[in-house]
Amino acid sequence: MESNHKSHPGYVSYIIVWVALLALTSITVTIAGINLGNYTLIIAMLIAAIKSMLVINIFMHIKYEDAIFKVFLALSGLTLLIIFILTFFDFIYR
Amino acid sequence: MTHNHDTAAVHHVHRDDVGARMGMWLFLFTEVLLFGGLFLIYAVYRFQYADQFRIAGLELNTGIGALNTIILLSSSLTVALSITALQKGNKFLSLVFLYATQVFAVLFMINKYFEWSAKISHGIFPGSEEMLNKHNGEILFYGLYYIMTGLHGLHVIIGMIIIGVVMVFIKNDKITSESYVKLENAGLYWHLVDLIWIFLFPLFYLIQ
């Protein structure tokens, strides 16, 4: 029974994460209004990555799950990354 | 005798919450690959038609996109809060949070409806005469816009149905403070819908 019940964050930490997510959203909208050329996309994707880490770790409880969950997550992320890299190798050097 | 039998039965209830959550995560990975393929198509064509994607992207309403981002992030918060409420044994509060999630989801879909109908009334939809006169890059941008936000919207609707079922389960004590993995898994699905939107928003609405 012990493994069926994991300790999770309480109300306050969820609300802190929510405020952080809203702050990051307003930052990404503000930065999109400034002309930074090619950096705009990189910064927007970086902020989106930080936001997803917050959602995955806290809201989706990955931080509190067994190591095997993190291994699976890393493997699926890596698979996606490899697919992107291989496709762009083909696209750029065609 | 009867008492002993009951105790034995309770000990043999087959239950593996970790396994149930792992199953849900494996399903979510297939969803990531489904959307990943679409993001890949988007990435390749954006590099090929950078200028036309920018022109087409300026047509989208950043305000509605930002509002929908705030709505979805808030709906993710209420799902997370509802799990905590149930863990603490507060069934009523848990249902209130899930109800709030449903309200957010409806607001999201209403925004989406107005956004799409505005586009369609301007003649911007796949196969329209207005679209066919545009450049290839713009046609691709709007094709991907409709497919990706449409598939995402479909996931919002499915998520609403799942959360609705979970709410009935909580009401009928099928999901309790002792056994709530169904609520957790419904929450995981909802957070995935939120995650996908986190990437859709800057890619479609914040092009400059």
PDB file of C-alpha atoms in Angstrom:
ATOM      1  CA  MET A   1       0.000   0.000   0.000  1.00  0.00           C
ATOM      2  CA  GLU A   2       2.886   2.333   0.765  1.00  0.00           C
ATOM      3  CA  SER A   3       3.875   2.711  -2.896  1.00  0.00           C
ATOM      4  CA  ASN A   4       0.296   3.589  -3.863  1.00  0.00           C
ATOM      5  CA  HIS A   5       0.441   6.751  -1.769  1.00  0.00           C
ATOM      6  CA  LYS A   6       3.085   9.313  -2.618  1.00  0.00           C
ATOM      7  CA  SER A   7       3.540  12.626  -0.879  1.00  0.00           C
ATOM      8  CA  HIS A   8       2.625  15.464  -3.225  1.00  0.00           C
ATOM      9  CA  PRO A   9       3.048  19.222  -3.007  1.00  0.00           C
ATOM     10  CA  GLY A  10       0.265  21.152  -1.288  1.00  0.00           C
ATOM     11  CA  TYR A  11      -1.986  23.973  -2.511  1.00  0.00           C
ATOM     12  CA  VAL A  12       0.625  26.716  -2.008  1.00  0.00           C
ATOM     13  CA  SER A  13       3.362  25.219  -4.179  1.00  0.00           C
ATOM     14  CA  TYR A  14       0.863  24.641  -7.022  1.00  0.00           C
ATOM     15  CA  ILE A  15      -0.220  28.270  -6.861  1.00  0.00           C
ATOM     16  CA  ILE A  16       3.436  29.433  -6.873  1.00  0.00           C
ATOM     17  CA  VAL A  17       4.037  27.350 -10.020  1.00  0.00           C
ATOM     18  CA  TRP A  18       0.890  28.791 -11.618  1.00  0.00           C
ATOM     19  CA  VAL A  19       2.080  32.362 -10.918  1.00  0.00           C
ATOM     20  CA  ALA A  20       5.495  31.484 -12.393  1.00  0.00           C
ATOM     21  CA  LEU A  21       3.791  30.059 -15.516  1.00  0.00           C
ATOM     22  CA  LEU A  22       1.715  33.235 -15.953  1.00  0.00           C
ATOM     23  CA  ALA A  23       4.824  35.402 -15.465  1.00  0.00           C
ATOM     24  CA  LEU A  24       6.724  33.378 -18.100  1.00  0.00           C
ATOM     25  CA  THR A  25       3.741  33.762 -20.473  1.00  0.00           C
ATOM     26  CA  SER A  26       3.783  37.555 -20.129  1.00  0.00           C
ATOM     27  CA  ILE A  27       7.578  37.565 -20.606  1.00  0.00           C
ATOM     28  CA  THR A  28       7.315  35.545 -23.825  1.00  0.00           C
ATOM     29  CA  VAL A  29       4.531  37.838 -25.170  1.00  0.00           C
ATOM     30  CA  THR A  30       6.586  40.956 -24.299  1.00  0.00           C
ATOM     31  CA  ILE A  31       9.763  39.592 -25.920  1.00  0.00           C
ATOM     32  CA  ALA A  32       7.802  38.717 -29.093  1.00  0.00           C
ATOM     33  CA  GLY A  33       6.947  42.432 -29.405  1.00  0.00           C
ATOM     34  CA  ILE A  34      10.645  43.410 -29.452  1.00  0.00           C
ATOM     35  CA  ASN A  35      12.544  42.878 -32.700  1.00  0.00           C
ATOM     36  CA  LEU A  36      15.381  40.477 -31.884  1.00  0.00           C
ATOM     37  CA  GLY A  37      15.593  38.792 -35.281  1.00  0.00           C
ATOM     38  CA  ASN A  38      16.398  35.100 -35.160  1.00  0.00           C
ATOM     39  CA  TYR A  39      16.761  35.109 -31.386  1.00  0.00           C
ATOM     40  CA  THR A  40      13.000  35.603 -30.947  1.00  0.00           C
ATOM     41  CA  LEU A  41      12.215  31.991 -31.855  1.00  0.00           C
ATOM     42  CA  ILE A  42      15.064  30.598 -29.716  1.00  0.00           C
ATOM     43  CA  ILE A  43      14.002  32.633 -26.664  1.00  0.00           C
ATOM     44  CA  ALA A  44      10.320  31.695 -27.164  1.00  0.00           C
ATOM     45  CA  MET A  45      11.219  27.976 -27.361  1.00  0.00           C
ATOM     46  CA  LEU A  46      13.497  28.278 -24.317  1.00  0.00           C
ATOM     47  CA  ILE A  47      10.680  29.839 -22.261  1.00  0.00           C
ATOM     48  CA  ALA A  48       8.242  27.171 -23.513  1.00  0.00           C
ATOM     49  CA  ALA A  49      10.755  24.505 -22.407  1.00  0.00           C
ATOM     50  CA  ILE A  50      11.035  26.058 -18.914  1.00  0.00           C
ATOM     51  CA  LYS A  51       7.220  26.201 -18.681  1.00  0.00           C
ATOM     52  CA  SER A  52       6.894  22.532 -19.691  1.00  0.00           C
ATOM     53  CA  MET A  53       9.526  21.509 -17.116  1.00  0.00           C
ATOM     54  CA  LEU A  54       7.433  23.222 -14.422  1.00  0.00           C
ATOM     55  CA  VAL A  55       4.222  21.534 -15.595  1.00  0.00           C
ATOM     56  CA  ILE A  56       5.855  18.078 -15.954  1.00  0.00           C
ATOM     57  CA  ASN A  57       7.740  18.185 -12.641  1.00  0.00           C
ATOM     58  CA  ILE A  58       5.158  19.755 -10.333  1.00  0.00           C
ATOM     59  CA  PHE A  59       1.669  19.520 -11.880  1.00  0.00           C
ATOM     60  CA  MET A  60       2.345  16.060 -13.373  1.00  0.00           C
ATOM     61  CA  HIS A  61       4.285  14.942 -10.256  1.00  0.00           C
ATOM     62  CA  ILE A  62       7.297  13.559 -12.184  1.00  0.00           C
ATOM     63  CA  LYS A  63       9.602  15.017  -9.524  1.00  0.00           C
ATOM     64  CA  TYR A  64       7.944  12.706  -6.976  1.00  0.00           C
ATOM     65  CA  GLU A  65       7.715   9.564  -9.149  1.00  0.00           C
ATOM     66  CA  ASP A  66      10.109   6.591  -9.270  1.00  0.00           C
ATOM     67  CA  ALA A  67      13.295   6.905 -11.343  1.00  0.00           C
ATOM     68  CA  ILE A  68      11.862   4.656 -14.081  1.00  0.00           C
ATOM     69  CA  PHE A  69       9.305   7.396 -14.958  1.00  0.00           C
ATOM     70  CA  LYS A  70      12.164   9.847 -15.510  1.00  0.00           C
ATOM     71  CA  VAL A  71      14.007   7.291 -17.667  1.00  0.00           C
ATOM     72  CA  PHE A  72      10.907   6.794 -19.842  1.00  0.00           C
ATOM     73  CA  LEU A  73      10.404  10.541 -20.138  1.00  0.00           C
ATOM     74  CA  ALA A  74      14.043  11.100 -21.123  1.00  0.00           C
ATOM     75  CA  LEU A  75      13.840   8.277 -23.697  1.00  0.00           C
ATOM     76  CA  SER A  76      10.718   9.689 -25.353  1.00  0.00           C
ATOM     77  CA  GLY A  77      12.218  13.190 -25.393  1.00  0.00           C
ATOM     78  CA  LEU A  78      15.440  11.825 -26.872  1.00  0.00           C
ATOM     79  CA  THR A  79      13.492   9.902 -29.547  1.00  0.00           C
ATOM     80  CA  LEU A  80      11.721  13.098 -30.578  1.00  0.00           C
ATOM     81  CA  LEU A  81      15.031  15.013 -30.609  1.00  0.00           C
ATOM     82  CA  ILE A  82      16.703  12.368 -32.823  1.00  0.00           C
ATOM     83  CA  ILE A  83      13.779  12.464 -35.268  1.00  0.00           C
ATOM     84  CA  PHE A  84      14.102  16.277 -35.475  1.00  0.00           C
ATOM     85  CA  ILE A  85      17.908  16.212 -35.895  1.00  0.00           C
ATOM     86  CA  LEU A  86      17.836  13.500 -38.601  1.00  0.00           C
ATOM     87  CA  THR A  87      15.075  15.301 -40.511  1.00  0.00           C
ATOM     88  CA  PHE A  88      16.974  18.586 -40.446  1.00  0.00           C
ATOM     89  CA  PHE A  89      20.197  16.914 -41.586  1.00  0.00           C
ATOM     90  CA  ASP A  90      18.264  15.679 -44.599  1.00  0.00           C
ATOM     91  CA  PHE A  91      16.575  19.059 -45.113  1.00  0.00           C
ATOM     92  CA  ILE A  92      19.676  21.246 -44.789  1.00  0.00           C
ATOM     93  CA  TYR A  93      22.196  19.122 -46.747  1.00  0.00           C
ATOM     94  CA  ARG A  94      19.838  17.971 -49.473  1.00  0.00           C
TER      95      ARG A  94
ATOM     96  CA  MET B   1     -14.797 -17.174  10.084  1.00  0.00           C
ATOM     97  CA  THR B   2     -16.669 -14.615   8.024  1.00  0.00           C
ATOM     98  CA  HIS B   3     -14.543 -11.882   9.492  1.00  0.00           C
ATOM     99  CA  ASN B   4     -11.347 -13.689   8.537  1.00  0.00           C
ATOM    100  CA  HIS B   5     -12.642 -14.220   5.041  1.00  0.00           C
ATOM    101  CA  ASP B   6     -13.397 -10.487   4.644  1.00  0.00           C
ATOM    102  CA  THR B   7      -9.946  -9.484   5.824  1.00  0.00           C
ATOM    103  CA  ALA B   8      -8.353 -11.914   3.397  1.00  0.00           C
ATOM    104  CA  ALA B   9     -10.446 -10.496   0.541  1.00  0.00           C
ATOM    105  CA  VAL B  10      -9.366  -6.947   1.355  1.00  0.00           C
ATOM    106  CA  HIS B  11      -5.711  -7.989   1.295  1.00  0.00           C
ATOM    107  CA  HIS B  12      -6.134  -9.570  -2.117  1.00  0.00           C
ATOM    108  CA  VAL B  13      -7.629  -6.537  -3.857  1.00  0.00           C
ATOM    109  CA  HIS B  14      -5.488  -6.169  -6.935  1.00  0.00           C
ATOM    110  CA  ARG B  15      -4.234  -2.655  -7.049  1.00  0.00           C
ATOM    111  CA  ASP B  16      -1.142  -1.062  -8.530  1.00  0.00           C
ATOM    112  CA  ASP B  17      -1.359   2.718  -8.729  1.00  0.00           C
ATOM    113  CA  VAL B  18       2.238   3.116  -9.889  1.00  0.00           C
ATOM    114  CA  GLY B  19       1.566   0.698 -12.759  1.00  0.00           C
ATOM    115  CA  ALA B  20      -1.638   2.565 -13.629  1.00  0.00           C
ATOM    116  CA  ARG B  21       0.205   5.874 -13.770  1.00  0.00           C
ATOM    117  CA  MET B  22       3.012   4.327 -15.824  1.00  0.00           C
ATOM    118  CA  GLY B  23       0.450   3.026 -18.316  1.00  0.00           C
ATOM    119  CA  MET B  24      -0.956   6.527 -18.607  1.00  0.00           C
ATOM    120  CA  TRP B  25       2.510   7.985 -19.184  1.00  0.00           C
ATOM    121  CA  LEU B  26       3.211   5.420 -21.932  1.00  0.00           C
ATOM    122  CA  PHE B  27      -0.020   6.495 -23.624  1.00  0.00           C
ATOM    123  CA  LEU B  28       1.009  10.143 -23.266  1.00  0.00           C
ATOM    124  CA  PHE B  29       4.295   9.377 -25.052  1.00  0.00           C
ATOM    125  CA  THR B  30       2.326   8.146 -28.078  1.00  0.00           C
ATOM    126  CA  GLU B  31       0.421  11.449 -27.963  1.00  0.00           C
ATOM    127  CA  VAL B  32       3.745  13.321 -27.874  1.00  0.00           C
ATOM    128  CA  LEU B  33       4.846  11.439 -30.995  1.00  0.00           C
ATOM    129  CA  LEU B  34       1.511  12.211 -32.709  1.00  0.00           C
ATOM    130  CA  PHE B  35       1.887  15.942 -32.099  1.00  0.00           C
ATOM    131  CA  GLY B  36       5.681  15.674 -32.550  1.00  0.00           C
ATOM    132  CA  GLY B  37       5.172  14.668 -36.180  1.00  0.00           C
ATOM    133  CA  LEU B  38       3.056  17.772 -36.754  1.00  0.00           C
ATOM    134  CA  PHE B  39       5.608  19.989 -35.000  1.00  0.00           C
ATOM    135  CA  LEU B  40       8.269  18.466 -37.255  1.00  0.00           C
ATOM    136  CA  ILE B  41       6.285  19.368 -40.387  1.00  0.00           C
ATOM    137  CA  TYR B  42       5.805  22.859 -38.973  1.00  0.00           C
ATOM    138  CA  ALA B  43       9.560  23.248 -38.273  1.00  0.00           C
ATOM    139  CA  VAL B  44      10.664  22.153 -41.746  1.00  0.00           C
ATOM    140  CA  TYR B  45       8.167  24.384 -43.581  1.00  0.00           C
ATOM    141  CA  ARG B  46       8.844  27.333 -41.314  1.00  0.00           C
ATOM    142  CA  PHE B  47      12.515  27.187 -42.300  1.00  0.00           C
ATOM    143  CA  GLN B  48      11.593  26.791 -45.953  1.00  0.00           C
ATOM    144  CA  TYR B  49       9.037  29.631 -46.019  1.00  0.00           C
ATOM    145  CA  ALA B  50      10.195  31.862 -43.125  1.00  0.00           C
ATOM    146  CA  ASP B  51       8.896  35.136 -44.625  1.00  0.00           C
ATOM    147  CA  GLN B  52       5.510  33.764 -45.670  1.00  0.00           C
ATOM    148  CA  PHE B  53       4.996  32.144 -42.267  1.00  0.00           C
ATOM    149  CA  ARG B  54       5.675  35.548 -40.693  1.00  0.00           C
ATOM    150  CA  ILE B  55       3.149  37.322 -42.943  1.00  0.00           C
ATOM    151  CA  ALA B  56       0.507  34.659 -42.281  1.00  0.00           C
ATOM    152  CA  GLY B  57       1.248  34.606 -38.530  1.00  0.00           C
ATOM    153  CA  LEU B  58       0.629  38.340 -38.207  1.00  0.00           C
ATOM    154  CA  GLU B  59      -3.033  37.686 -39.140  1.00  0.00           C
ATOM    155  CA  LEU B  60      -3.590  35.650 -35.967  1.00  0.00           C
ATOM    156  CA  ASN B  61      -4.985  37.383 -32.890  1.00  0.00           C
ATOM    157  CA  THR B  62      -2.216  37.392 -30.252  1.00  0.00           C
ATOM    158  CA  GLY B  63      -4.684  38.634 -27.601  1.00  0.00           C
ATOM    159  CA  ILE B  64      -7.010  35.623 -27.969  1.00  0.00           C
ATOM    160  CA  GLY B  65      -3.981  33.293 -28.013  1.00  0.00           C
ATOM    161  CA  ALA B  66      -2.575  34.820 -24.812  1.00  0.00           C
ATOM    162  CA  LEU B  67      -5.995  34.723 -23.120  1.00  0.00           C
ATOM    163  CA  ASN B  68      -6.390  31.049 -24.019  1.00  0.00           C
ATOM    164  CA  THR B  69      -2.893  30.368 -22.643  1.00  0.00           C
ATOM    165  CA  ILE B  70      -3.867  31.926 -19.310  1.00  0.00           C
ATOM    166  CA  ILE B  71      -7.141  29.950 -19.298  1.00  0.00           C
ATOM    167  CA  LEU B  72      -5.407  26.609 -19.958  1.00  0.00           C
ATOM    168  CA  LEU B  73      -2.654  27.230 -17.383  1.00  0.00           C
ATOM    169  CA  SER B  74      -5.347  28.045 -14.808  1.00  0.00           C
ATOM    170  CA  SER B  75      -7.297  24.902 -15.704  1.00  0.00           C
ATOM    171  CA  SER B  76      -4.137  22.854 -15.116  1.00  0.00           C
ATOM    172  CA  LEU B  77      -3.791  24.489 -11.709  1.00  0.00           C
ATOM    173  CA  THR B  78      -7.364  23.583 -10.701  1.00  0.00           C
ATOM    174  CA  VAL B  79      -6.849  19.937 -11.741  1.00  0.00           C
ATOM    175  CA  ALA B  80      -3.687  19.745  -9.628  1.00  0.00           C
ATOM    176  CA  LEU B  81      -5.498  21.398  -6.705  1.00  0.00           C
ATOM    177  CA  SER B  82      -8.423  18.962  -6.967  1.00  0.00           C
ATOM    178  CA  ILE B  83      -6.032  16.014  -6.439  1.00  0.00           C
ATOM    179  CA  THR B  84      -4.600  17.661  -3.302  1.00  0.00           C
ATOM    180  CA  ALA B  85      -8.134  18.393  -2.043  1.00  0.00           C
ATOM    181  CA  LEU B  86      -9.148  14.745  -2.471  1.00  0.00           C
ATOM    182  CA  GLN B  87      -5.925  13.526  -0.822  1.00  0.00           C
ATOM    183  CA  LYS B  88      -6.840  15.666   2.168  1.00  0.00           C
ATOM    184  CA  GLY B  89     -10.270  14.005   2.163  1.00  0.00           C
ATOM    185  CA  ASN B  90     -12.185  17.076   1.003  1.00  0.00           C
ATOM    186  CA  LYS B  91     -14.489  15.574  -1.620  1.00  0.00           C
ATOM    187  CA  PHE B  92     -16.567  18.736  -2.041  1.00  0.00           C
ATOM    188  CA  LEU B  93     -13.569  21.020  -2.681  1.00  0.00           C
ATOM    189  CA  SER B  94     -12.120  18.487  -5.119  1.00  0.00           C
ATOM    190  CA  LEU B  95     -15.365  18.576  -7.128  1.00  0.00           C
ATOM    191  CA  VAL B  96     -15.405  22.390  -7.022  1.00  0.00           C
ATOM    192  CA  PHE B  97     -11.884  22.497  -8.511  1.00  0.00           C
ATOM    193  CA  LEU B  98     -12.857  20.022 -11.251  1.00  0.00           C
ATOM    194  CA  TYR B  99     -15.977  22.069 -11.974  1.00  0.00           C
ATOM    195  CA  ALA B 100     -13.730  25.160 -12.344  1.00  0.00           C
ATOM    196  CA  THR B 101     -11.575  23.166 -14.785  1.00  0.00           C
ATOM    197  CA  GLN B 102     -14.652  22.420 -16.894  1.00  0.00           C
ATOM    198  CA  VAL B 103     -15.607  26.119 -16.895  1.00  0.00           C
ATOM    199  CA  PHE B 104     -12.078  27.049 -18.060  1.00  0.00           C
ATOM    200  CA  ALA B 105     -12.264  24.392 -20.781  1.00  0.00           C
ATOM    201  CA  VAL B 106     -15.599  25.762 -22.029  1.00  0.00           C
ATOM    202  CA  LEU B 107     -14.158  29.309 -22.058  1.00  0.00           C
ATOM    203  CA  PHE B 108     -11.195  28.035 -24.076  1.00  0.00           C
ATOM    204  CA  MET B 109     -13.477  26.422 -26.651  1.00  0.00           C
ATOM    205  CA  ILE B 110     -15.693  29.549 -26.873  1.00  0.00           C
ATOM    206  CA  ASN B 111     -12.596  31.659 -27.638  1.00  0.00           C
ATOM    207  CA  LYS B 112     -11.509  29.083 -30.191  1.00  0.00           C
ATOM    208  CA  TYR B 113     -14.964  29.202 -31.810  1.00  0.00           C
ATOM    209  CA  PHE B 114     -14.872  32.996 -32.188  1.00  0.00           C
ATOM    210  CA  GLU B 115     -11.282  32.871 -33.452  1.00  0.00           C
ATOM    211  CA  TRP B 116     -12.001  30.228 -36.086  1.00  0.00           C
ATOM    212  CA  SER B 117     -15.298  31.790 -37.239  1.00  0.00           C
ATOM    213  CA  ALA B 118     -13.558  35.175 -37.658  1.00  0.00           C
ATOM    214  CA  LYS B 119     -10.907  33.498 -39.840  1.00  0.00           C
ATOM    215  CA  ILE B 120     -13.489  31.551 -41.843  1.00  0.00           C
ATOM    216  CA  SER B 121     -15.657  34.648 -42.415  1.00  0.00           C
ATOM    217  CA  HIS B 122     -12.562  36.345 -43.886  1.00  0.00           C
ATOM    218  CA  GLY B 123     -12.290  33.435 -46.305  1.00  0.00           C
ATOM    219  CA  ILE B 124      -9.255  31.943 -44.581  1.00  0.00           C
ATOM    220  CA  PHE B 125      -9.861  28.203 -44.484  1.00  0.00           C
ATOM    221  CA  PRO B 126      -8.313  25.257 -46.347  1.00  0.00           C
ATOM    222  CA  GLY B 127      -9.445  25.093 -49.970  1.00  0.00           C
ATOM    223  CA  SER B 128     -11.123  28.513 -50.063  1.00  0.00           C
ATOM    224  CA  GLU B 129     -10.662  30.761 -53.101  1.00  0.00           C
ATOM    225  CA  GLU B 130      -8.925  33.369 -50.942  1.00  0.00           C
ATOM    226  CA  MET B 131      -6.465  30.748 -49.672  1.00  0.00           C
ATOM    227  CA  LEU B 132      -5.663  29.340 -53.116  1.00  0.00           C
ATOM    228  CA  ASN B 133      -4.558  32.822 -54.287  1.00  0.00           C
ATOM    229  CA  LYS B 134      -1.986  33.023 -51.479  1.00  0.00           C
ATOM    230  CA  HIS B 135       1.620  31.841 -51.556  1.00  0.00           C
ATOM    231  CA  ASN B 136       2.483  28.218 -50.750  1.00  0.00           C
ATOM    232  CA  GLY B 137       4.004  29.159 -47.382  1.00  0.00           C
ATOM    233  CA  GLU B 138       0.842  30.926 -46.234  1.00  0.00           C
ATOM    234  CA  ILE B 139      -1.348  28.017 -47.363  1.00  0.00           C
ATOM    235  CA  LEU B 140       0.900  25.646 -45.395  1.00  0.00           C
ATOM    236  CA  PHE B 141       0.821  27.903 -42.335  1.00  0.00           C
ATOM    237  CA  TYR B 142      -2.969  27.993 -42.225  1.00  0.00           C
ATOM    238  CA  GLY B 143      -3.243  24.284 -43.032  1.00  0.00           C
ATOM    239  CA  LEU B 144      -1.001  23.507 -40.064  1.00  0.00           C
ATOM    240  CA  TYR B 145      -2.827  26.091 -37.925  1.00  0.00           C
ATOM    241  CA  TYR B 146      -6.183  24.385 -38.507  1.00  0.00           C
ATOM    242  CA  ILE B 147      -4.835  20.832 -38.146  1.00  0.00           C
ATOM    243  CA  MET B 148      -2.754  21.463 -35.016  1.00  0.00           C
ATOM    244  CA  THR B 149      -5.121  23.744 -33.089  1.00  0.00           C
ATOM    245  CA  GLY B 150      -8.015  21.565 -34.298  1.00  0.00           C
ATOM    246  CA  LEU B 151      -6.417  18.354 -33.023  1.00  0.00           C
ATOM    247  CA  HIS B 152      -5.572  20.171 -29.802  1.00  0.00           C
ATOM    248  CA  GLY B 153      -9.189  21.384 -29.494  1.00  0.00           C
ATOM    249  CA  LEU B 154     -10.361  17.794 -29.983  1.00  0.00           C
ATOM    250  CA  HIS B 155      -8.119  16.814 -27.068  1.00  0.00           C
ATOM    251  CA  VAL B 156      -9.682  19.564 -24.939  1.00  0.00           C
ATOM    252  CA  ILE B 157     -13.146  18.114 -25.667  1.00  0.00           C
ATOM    253  CA  ILE B 158     -11.975  14.550 -24.866  1.00  0.00           C
ATOM    254  CA  GLY B 159     -10.360  15.872 -21.665  1.00  0.00           C
ATOM    255  CA  MET B 160     -13.654  17.512 -20.661  1.00  0.00           C
ATOM    256  CA  ILE B 161     -15.488  14.196 -21.128  1.00  0.00           C
ATOM    257  CA  ILE B 162     -12.849  12.338 -19.056  1.00  0.00           C
ATOM    258  CA  ILE B 163     -13.000  14.928 -16.258  1.00  0.00           C
ATOM    259  CA  GLY B 164     -16.814  14.743 -16.381  1.00  0.00           C
ATOM    260  CA  VAL B 165     -16.665  10.960 -15.872  1.00  0.00           C
ATOM    261  CA  VAL B 166     -14.149  11.406 -13.037  1.00  0.00           C
ATOM    262  CA  MET B 167     -16.502  13.901 -11.355  1.00  0.00           C
ATOM    263  CA  VAL B 168     -19.327  11.331 -11.431  1.00  0.00           C
ATOM    264  CA  PHE B 169     -16.917   8.720  -9.969  1.00  0.00           C
ATOM    265  CA  ILE B 170     -15.977  11.083  -7.125  1.00  0.00           C
ATOM    266  CA  LYS B 171     -19.661  11.830  -6.437  1.00  0.00           C
ATOM    267  CA  ASN B 172     -20.425   8.079  -6.293  1.00  0.00           C
ATOM    268  CA  ASP B 173     -17.339   7.343  -4.152  1.00  0.00           C
ATOM    269  CA  LYS B 174     -15.744   5.233  -6.909  1.00  0.00           C
ATOM    270  CA  ILE B 175     -12.773   7.583  -6.539  1.00  0.00           C
ATOM    271  CA  THR B 176     -11.931   8.278  -2.897  1.00  0.00           C
ATOM    272  CA  SER B 177      -9.159   9.828  -0.806  1.00  0.00           C
ATOM    273  CA  GLU B 178      -7.792   6.266  -0.463  1.00  0.00           C
ATOM    274  CA  SER B 179      -7.891   5.380  -4.150  1.00  0.00           C
ATOM    275  CA  TYR B 180      -7.650   8.246  -6.597  1.00  0.00           C
ATOM    276  CA  VAL B 181      -5.355   7.063  -9.401  1.00  0.00           C
ATOM    277  CA  LYS B 182      -8.183   7.580 -11.956  1.00  0.00           C
ATOM    278  CA  LEU B 183      -8.280  11.240 -11.000  1.00  0.00           C
ATOM    279  CA  GLU B 184      -4.483  11.441 -11.255  1.00  0.00           C
ATOM    280  CA  ASN B 185      -4.505   9.900 -14.741  1.00  0.00           C
ATOM    281  CA  ALA B 186      -7.300  12.206 -15.929  1.00  0.00           C
ATOM    282  CA  GLY B 187      -5.155  15.056 -14.574  1.00  0.00           C
ATOM    283  CA  LEU B 188      -2.106  13.782 -16.491  1.00  0.00           C
ATOM    284  CA  TYR B 189      -4.129  13.830 -19.725  1.00  0.00           C
ATOM    285  CA  TRP B 190      -5.296  17.370 -19.006  1.00  0.00           C
ATOM    286  CA  HIS B 191      -1.761  18.585 -18.272  1.00  0.00           C
ATOM    287  CA  LEU B 192      -0.578  17.105 -21.600  1.00  0.00           C
ATOM    288  CA  VAL B 193      -3.230  19.197 -23.389  1.00  0.00           C
ATOM    289  CA  ASP B 194      -1.806  22.207 -21.532  1.00  0.00           C
ATOM    290  CA  LEU B 195       1.783  21.227 -22.451  1.00  0.00           C
ATOM    291  CA  ILE B 196       0.995  21.050 -26.168  1.00  0.00           C
ATOM    292  CA  TRP B 197      -0.628  24.487 -26.033  1.00  0.00           C
ATOM    293  CA  ILE B 198       2.504  25.900 -24.329  1.00  0.00           C
ATOM    294  CA  PHE B 199       4.336  25.166 -27.608  1.00  0.00           C
ATOM    295  CA  LEU B 200       1.480  25.928 -30.034  1.00  0.00           C
ATOM    296  CA  PHE B 201       1.011  29.434 -28.627  1.00  0.00           C
ATOM    297  CA  PRO B 202       4.471  30.924 -29.387  1.00  0.00           C
ATOM    298  CA  LEU B 203       4.787  29.011 -32.691  1.00  0.00           C
ATOM    299  CA  PHE B 204       1.533  30.285 -34.185  1.00  0.00           C
ATOM    300  CA  TYR B 205       0.571  33.469 -32.346  1.00  0.00           C
ATOM    301  CA  LEU B 206       3.934  35.064 -31.527  1.00  0.00           C
ATOM    302  CA  ILE B 207       5.578  35.100 -34.970  1.00  0.00           C
ATOM    303  CA  GLN B 208       6.815  38.572 -35.814  1.00  0.00           C
TER     304      GLN B 208
END
